[in-house]
Structure formats: structure tokens, C-alpha cells
Amino acid sequence: MWKAGLTGGLVAILVIAAFVSLGCTTFFGPAICSFDRNRAAAVSASTVKTPARHAYYVRNGVPSSYRGRKNPFKATIGNVVEGSRLYDLRCAVCHGMMGIGDGEAGDKLTVRPADLSASLAQPLYGDDYFLWTVLDGGRAFGTDMPPFRNDLSEAEIWKIVTFMRAAFAESGEGASSTARDATSPPN
Ligand code: HEC
């Protein structure tokens, strides 16, 4: 008897924790979560890509030391879970739990964090693009994307990429706009 009560309590706590960490809109949609509405509006206006970075990439590709580099990690459960842990620790504060660029720290930045779900759906961007971006950050383009060269190993970055491809590639708003990005000139 007390066991059932205990299990029920645990389930309730898990549901509440998931709700708090994922946000109201994840469960009910923006229409119901009016307190989240401003945030939702900010998200849809967030940068899908940084024009300066994209223009550089279209002109030059990634720097030669990264060119053609491929993620050596398979999407095993272990790699995805480890990537998820690292993502939550190092990236979610800006890019948001679901990678759409709605992390709480992002509001204070002049160039908003990218919508990574859109970046991942962008056929122009290979693994080497993500390795380059995360290792070198955005200093060359005057953005606040931090360089993780001294904080994360390449293996850790690849696991984050593995997680992001598994978790974000299908999510949301990016999917429709990226097909256009792939053929339009850099702006
Ligand atoms: C301090 C906030 C911040 C943190 C933390 C952060 N980013 Fe970023 N990120 C940004 C901003 C701002 C941009 C857009 C400007 C740019 O591309 O340089 C960006 C851009 C990117 C891009 C380029 C997307 C594109 O389409 O060009 C990738 C990929 C990326 N971040 C991945 C990550 C990963 C992975 C992590 C964690 C290891 C991370 N970021 C942590 C702020 C952040």
C-alpha cells in the first residue's frame, strides 16, 4: 500500500520536473501558455544563422584544418546520453533545451543564439561546420558564441553533435526555412 503511494509521489515529481524544465509550451502549445508568449515570439524571430558566418562559409568553406572532418561517434544510447549531458551543461543556457535558440542567457546578447534545429537541417552544413563553430566560437564574427577549444575535447564535441542530430534535427521551425536558405545567396 505505502509502496503504491510512494511510486505515485515519484511519478508526480517527475512530471512536475519535466514540466518545469521543458516549459509550458512544450506540453500545451503557445496559445495556452500566455505567460510564455513573448518568449515564443522572440524565438521565432531568432537568428537561424549569423549572416557574417554564413557568408564566410559560402565563400571559403570551413578553415582547412577542419575541412572534411566527420563525426566518428555512432548514435548509440550511451553517446547520445553523454552528449545530452554535455549539451545541457554547456549549451542549453543560450541555445535552449530543445536547441531552438531560446536559452535564458540569449536574451541579453546582441546576436541571438542560433536555432540549432535549423542549422542541423541545413544540408550545406556538414559535421566539419559544427566542429569549427564550437571549437572556434564567434569571435571572428563579433558574436558571443564562446570558443570551447580549451573546455571541451573533440570527442566531447562530437558526442554533443551526435546528441543534437538525434534530438533536434526534426524539431520545428527550422525545417521549413532551411530549404530556402540552401539555395538563397548569403545575406
Ligand atoms: C553564451 C551563449 C552561448 C553558448 C553557451 C553557446 N552558444 Fe552557440 N551560439 C551562440 C550565438 C550568439 C550564436 C550565433 C552567432 C554565431 O554563429 O557565432 C551561436 C552559434 C552557434 C552555432 C552556429 C549555428 C549556425 O547555423 O551557424 C552552433 C553550431 C553552435 N552555436 C553550437 C553551440 C554548442 C554545441 C554549444 C555548447 C557546447 C554552444 N553553441 C554554446 C551563443 C552561445
Coordinates of C-alpha atoms and ligand atoms in Angstrom, one line a residue:
M1 CA 0.0 0.0 0.0
W2 CA 2.6 2.5 1.1
K3 CA 4.6 1.4 -1.9
A4 CA 1.9 2.5 -4.4
G5 CA 1.8 5.9 -2.7
L6 CA 5.5 6.3 -2.9
T7 CA 5.5 5.4 -6.6
G8 CA 2.7 7.8 -7.3
G9 CA 4.6 10.5 -5.5
L10 CA 7.7 9.9 -7.5
V11 CA 5.7 9.9 -10.8
A12 CA 4.2 13.2 -9.8
I13 CA 7.6 14.7 -9.0
L14 CA 9.0 13.5 -12.4
V15 CA 6.0 15.0 -14.2
I16 CA 6.4 18.4 -12.5
A17 CA 10.2 18.3 -13.0
A18 CA 9.7 17.7 -16.7
F19 CA 7.1 20.4 -16.9
V20 CA 9.4 22.9 -15.2
S21 CA 12.5 22.1 -17.3
L22 CA 10.8 21.8 -20.7
G23 CA 8.4 24.6 -20.3
C24 CA 4.7 25.1 -20.6
T25 CA 4.7 25.5 -24.4
T26 CA 6.3 22.1 -25.0
F27 CA 3.3 20.5 -23.4
F28 CA 0.4 22.7 -24.3
G29 CA 1.5 25.0 -27.1
P30 CA 1.9 28.8 -27.0
A31 CA -1.8 29.6 -27.1
I32 CA -2.4 28.2 -23.6
C33 CA 0.8 29.3 -22.1
S34 CA 0.2 33.0 -22.4
F35 CA 3.0 33.8 -19.9
D36 CA 5.4 32.2 -22.4
R37 CA 4.0 34.2 -25.4
N38 CA 6.6 36.9 -25.5
R39 CA 9.3 34.3 -25.4
A40 CA 7.7 32.3 -28.2
A41 CA 7.6 35.5 -30.3
A42 CA 11.3 36.2 -29.6
V43 CA 12.2 32.6 -30.6
S44 CA 10.6 32.8 -34.0
A45 CA 12.5 36.0 -34.6
S46 CA 15.8 34.5 -33.5
T47 CA 18.7 34.1 -35.9
V48 CA 18.7 30.9 -37.9
K49 CA 22.3 31.6 -38.9
T50 CA 24.7 34.5 -38.4
P51 CA 24.9 36.3 -41.8
A52 CA 28.6 37.0 -41.3
R53 CA 29.4 33.4 -40.5
H54 CA 27.2 32.0 -43.3
A55 CA 28.8 34.5 -45.9
Y56 CA 32.3 33.5 -44.8
Y57 CA 31.3 29.8 -45.1
V58 CA 29.8 30.1 -48.6
R59 CA 32.9 32.0 -49.8
N60 CA 35.6 29.9 -48.1
G61 CA 34.2 26.8 -46.6
V62 CA 35.4 25.9 -43.2
P63 CA 39.1 26.6 -42.4
S64 CA 41.3 23.9 -44.0
S65 CA 42.3 22.3 -40.7
Y66 CA 38.6 21.3 -40.2
R67 CA 37.6 20.6 -43.8
G68 CA 36.0 17.2 -44.3
R69 CA 36.2 16.1 -40.7
K70 CA 33.5 13.6 -39.9
N71 CA 31.8 12.6 -36.6
P72 CA 33.4 9.3 -35.6
F73 CA 30.7 8.5 -33.0
K74 CA 27.7 6.5 -33.7
A75 CA 24.3 7.3 -32.3
T76 CA 24.4 4.7 -29.6
I77 CA 22.3 5.4 -26.5
G78 CA 25.5 5.9 -24.5
N79 CA 26.9 8.5 -26.8
V80 CA 23.5 10.3 -27.1
V81 CA 23.0 10.4 -23.3
E82 CA 26.6 11.7 -22.8
G83 CA 26.1 14.3 -25.5
S84 CA 22.8 15.3 -23.9
R85 CA 24.5 15.8 -20.5
L86 CA 27.3 17.9 -22.0
Y87 CA 24.8 19.9 -24.1
D88 CA 22.6 20.7 -21.0
L89 CA 25.7 21.8 -19.1
R90 CA 27.4 23.9 -21.8
C91 CA 25.0 24.9 -24.5
A92 CA 21.4 25.0 -23.2
V93 CA 21.8 28.2 -21.3
C94 CA 22.0 30.0 -24.7
H95 CA 20.6 27.7 -27.3
G96 CA 17.7 26.3 -25.1
M97 CA 16.8 22.8 -24.0
M98 CA 15.4 22.0 -27.5
G99 CA 18.1 23.8 -29.4
I100 CA 15.8 26.5 -30.9
G101 CA 17.8 29.4 -29.6
D102 CA 15.6 30.3 -26.7
G103 CA 18.0 29.8 -23.7
E104 CA 17.6 32.3 -20.9
A105 CA 21.1 33.9 -21.4
G106 CA 20.4 34.5 -25.1
D107 CA 18.0 37.5 -24.3
K108 CA 21.0 39.6 -23.3
L109 CA 23.1 39.0 -26.4
T110 CA 23.1 41.3 -29.4
V111 CA 23.4 38.5 -31.9
R112 CA 20.9 35.9 -30.7
P113 CA 21.9 32.3 -30.3
A114 CA 21.3 30.3 -33.4
D115 CA 18.4 28.0 -33.8
L116 CA 20.4 24.8 -33.9
S117 CA 17.5 22.7 -35.1
A118 CA 17.6 24.8 -38.3
S119 CA 21.4 24.6 -38.5
L120 CA 21.2 20.8 -38.3
A121 CA 18.6 20.6 -41.0
Q122 CA 20.7 22.8 -43.3
P123 CA 22.1 20.5 -46.0
L124 CA 25.1 22.9 -46.6
Y125 CA 26.4 22.3 -43.1
G126 CA 28.4 19.1 -42.6
D127 CA 30.0 17.8 -39.4
D128 CA 33.1 19.9 -40.0
Y129 CA 30.9 23.1 -39.8
F130 CA 29.8 22.2 -36.3
L131 CA 33.3 21.2 -35.2
W132 CA 34.7 24.5 -36.4
T133 CA 31.9 26.6 -34.9
V134 CA 32.1 25.0 -31.5
L135 CA 35.9 24.9 -31.2
D136 CA 36.5 28.5 -32.5
G137 CA 33.3 30.2 -31.4
G138 CA 32.1 33.5 -32.9
R139 CA 34.9 36.0 -32.0
A140 CA 35.9 36.4 -35.7
F141 CA 32.3 37.4 -36.4
G142 CA 31.8 39.6 -33.4
T143 CA 29.3 37.3 -31.7
D144 CA 29.1 35.8 -28.2
M145 CA 29.3 32.1 -29.3
P146 CA 32.1 31.0 -27.0
P147 CA 35.1 29.1 -28.3
F148 CA 35.2 25.7 -26.5
R149 CA 38.7 24.8 -27.6
N150 CA 40.0 24.8 -24.0
D151 CA 36.8 23.5 -22.4
L152 CA 35.7 20.5 -24.4
S153 CA 37.7 17.8 -26.1
E154 CA 36.9 16.9 -29.7
A155 CA 35.4 13.7 -28.6
E156 CA 33.0 15.6 -26.3
I157 CA 32.0 18.0 -29.1
W158 CA 31.3 15.0 -31.4
K159 CA 29.1 13.5 -28.8
I160 CA 27.2 16.8 -28.5
V161 CA 26.8 16.8 -32.3
T162 CA 25.6 13.1 -32.1
F163 CA 23.0 14.2 -29.4
M164 CA 21.9 17.2 -31.4
R165 CA 21.4 15.3 -34.6
A166 CA 19.4 12.7 -32.7
A167 CA 17.3 15.2 -30.7
F168 CA 17.0 18.4 -32.7
A169 CA 17.2 17.7 -36.4
E170 CA 13.5 17.0 -36.7
S171 CA 12.3 19.7 -34.3
G172 CA 10.4 22.5 -35.5
E173 CA 10.6 25.9 -37.1
G174 CA 13.9 25.5 -38.8
A175 CA 12.8 22.8 -41.2
S176 CA 10.8 25.0 -43.5
S177 CA 13.2 27.9 -43.7
T178 CA 16.3 25.9 -44.3
A179 CA 15.2 24.6 -47.7
R180 CA 15.2 28.2 -48.8
D181 CA 18.5 29.0 -47.1
A182 CA 20.3 26.3 -49.0
T183 CA 19.6 28.0 -52.4
S184 CA 19.4 31.6 -51.5
P185 CA 22.6 33.8 -51.7
P186 CA 24.2 34.7 -48.3
N187 CA 22.8 37.9 -46.8
Ligands
HEC1 C1 27.0 32.5 -24.3 C2 25.9 31.9 -25.2 C3 26.3 30.6 -26.0 C4 26.7 29.4 -25.5 C5 26.9 29.0 -24.1 C6 26.8 28.5 -26.7 N1 26.4 29.2 -27.8 FE1 26.4 28.5 -29.7 N2 26.0 30.4 -30.4 C7 25.7 31.5 -29.7 C8 25.4 32.6 -30.5 C9 25.1 34.0 -30.1 C10 25.5 32.1 -31.9 C11 25.2 32.9 -33.2 C12 26.4 33.6 -33.6 C13 27.5 32.8 -34.3 O1 27.2 31.9 -35.1 O2 28.7 33.0 -34.0 C14 25.8 30.7 -31.8 C15 26.0 29.9 -32.9 C16 26.2 28.5 -32.8 C17 26.3 27.6 -33.9 C18 26.3 28.1 -35.4 C19 25.0 27.8 -36.0 C20 24.8 28.2 -37.4 O3 23.8 27.9 -38.0 O4 25.7 28.9 -38.0 C21 26.5 26.4 -33.5 C22 26.6 25.1 -34.2 C23 26.5 26.5 -32.0 N3 26.3 27.8 -31.6 C24 26.6 25.4 -31.1 C25 26.8 25.5 -29.8 C26 27.1 24.4 -28.9 C27 27.2 22.9 -29.4 C28 27.3 24.9 -27.7 C29 27.7 24.1 -26.4 C30 28.9 23.4 -26.5 C31 27.1 26.3 -27.7 N4 26.8 26.7 -29.0 C32 27.1 27.2 -26.6 C33 25.8 31.6 -28.3 C34 26.1 30.5 -27.4

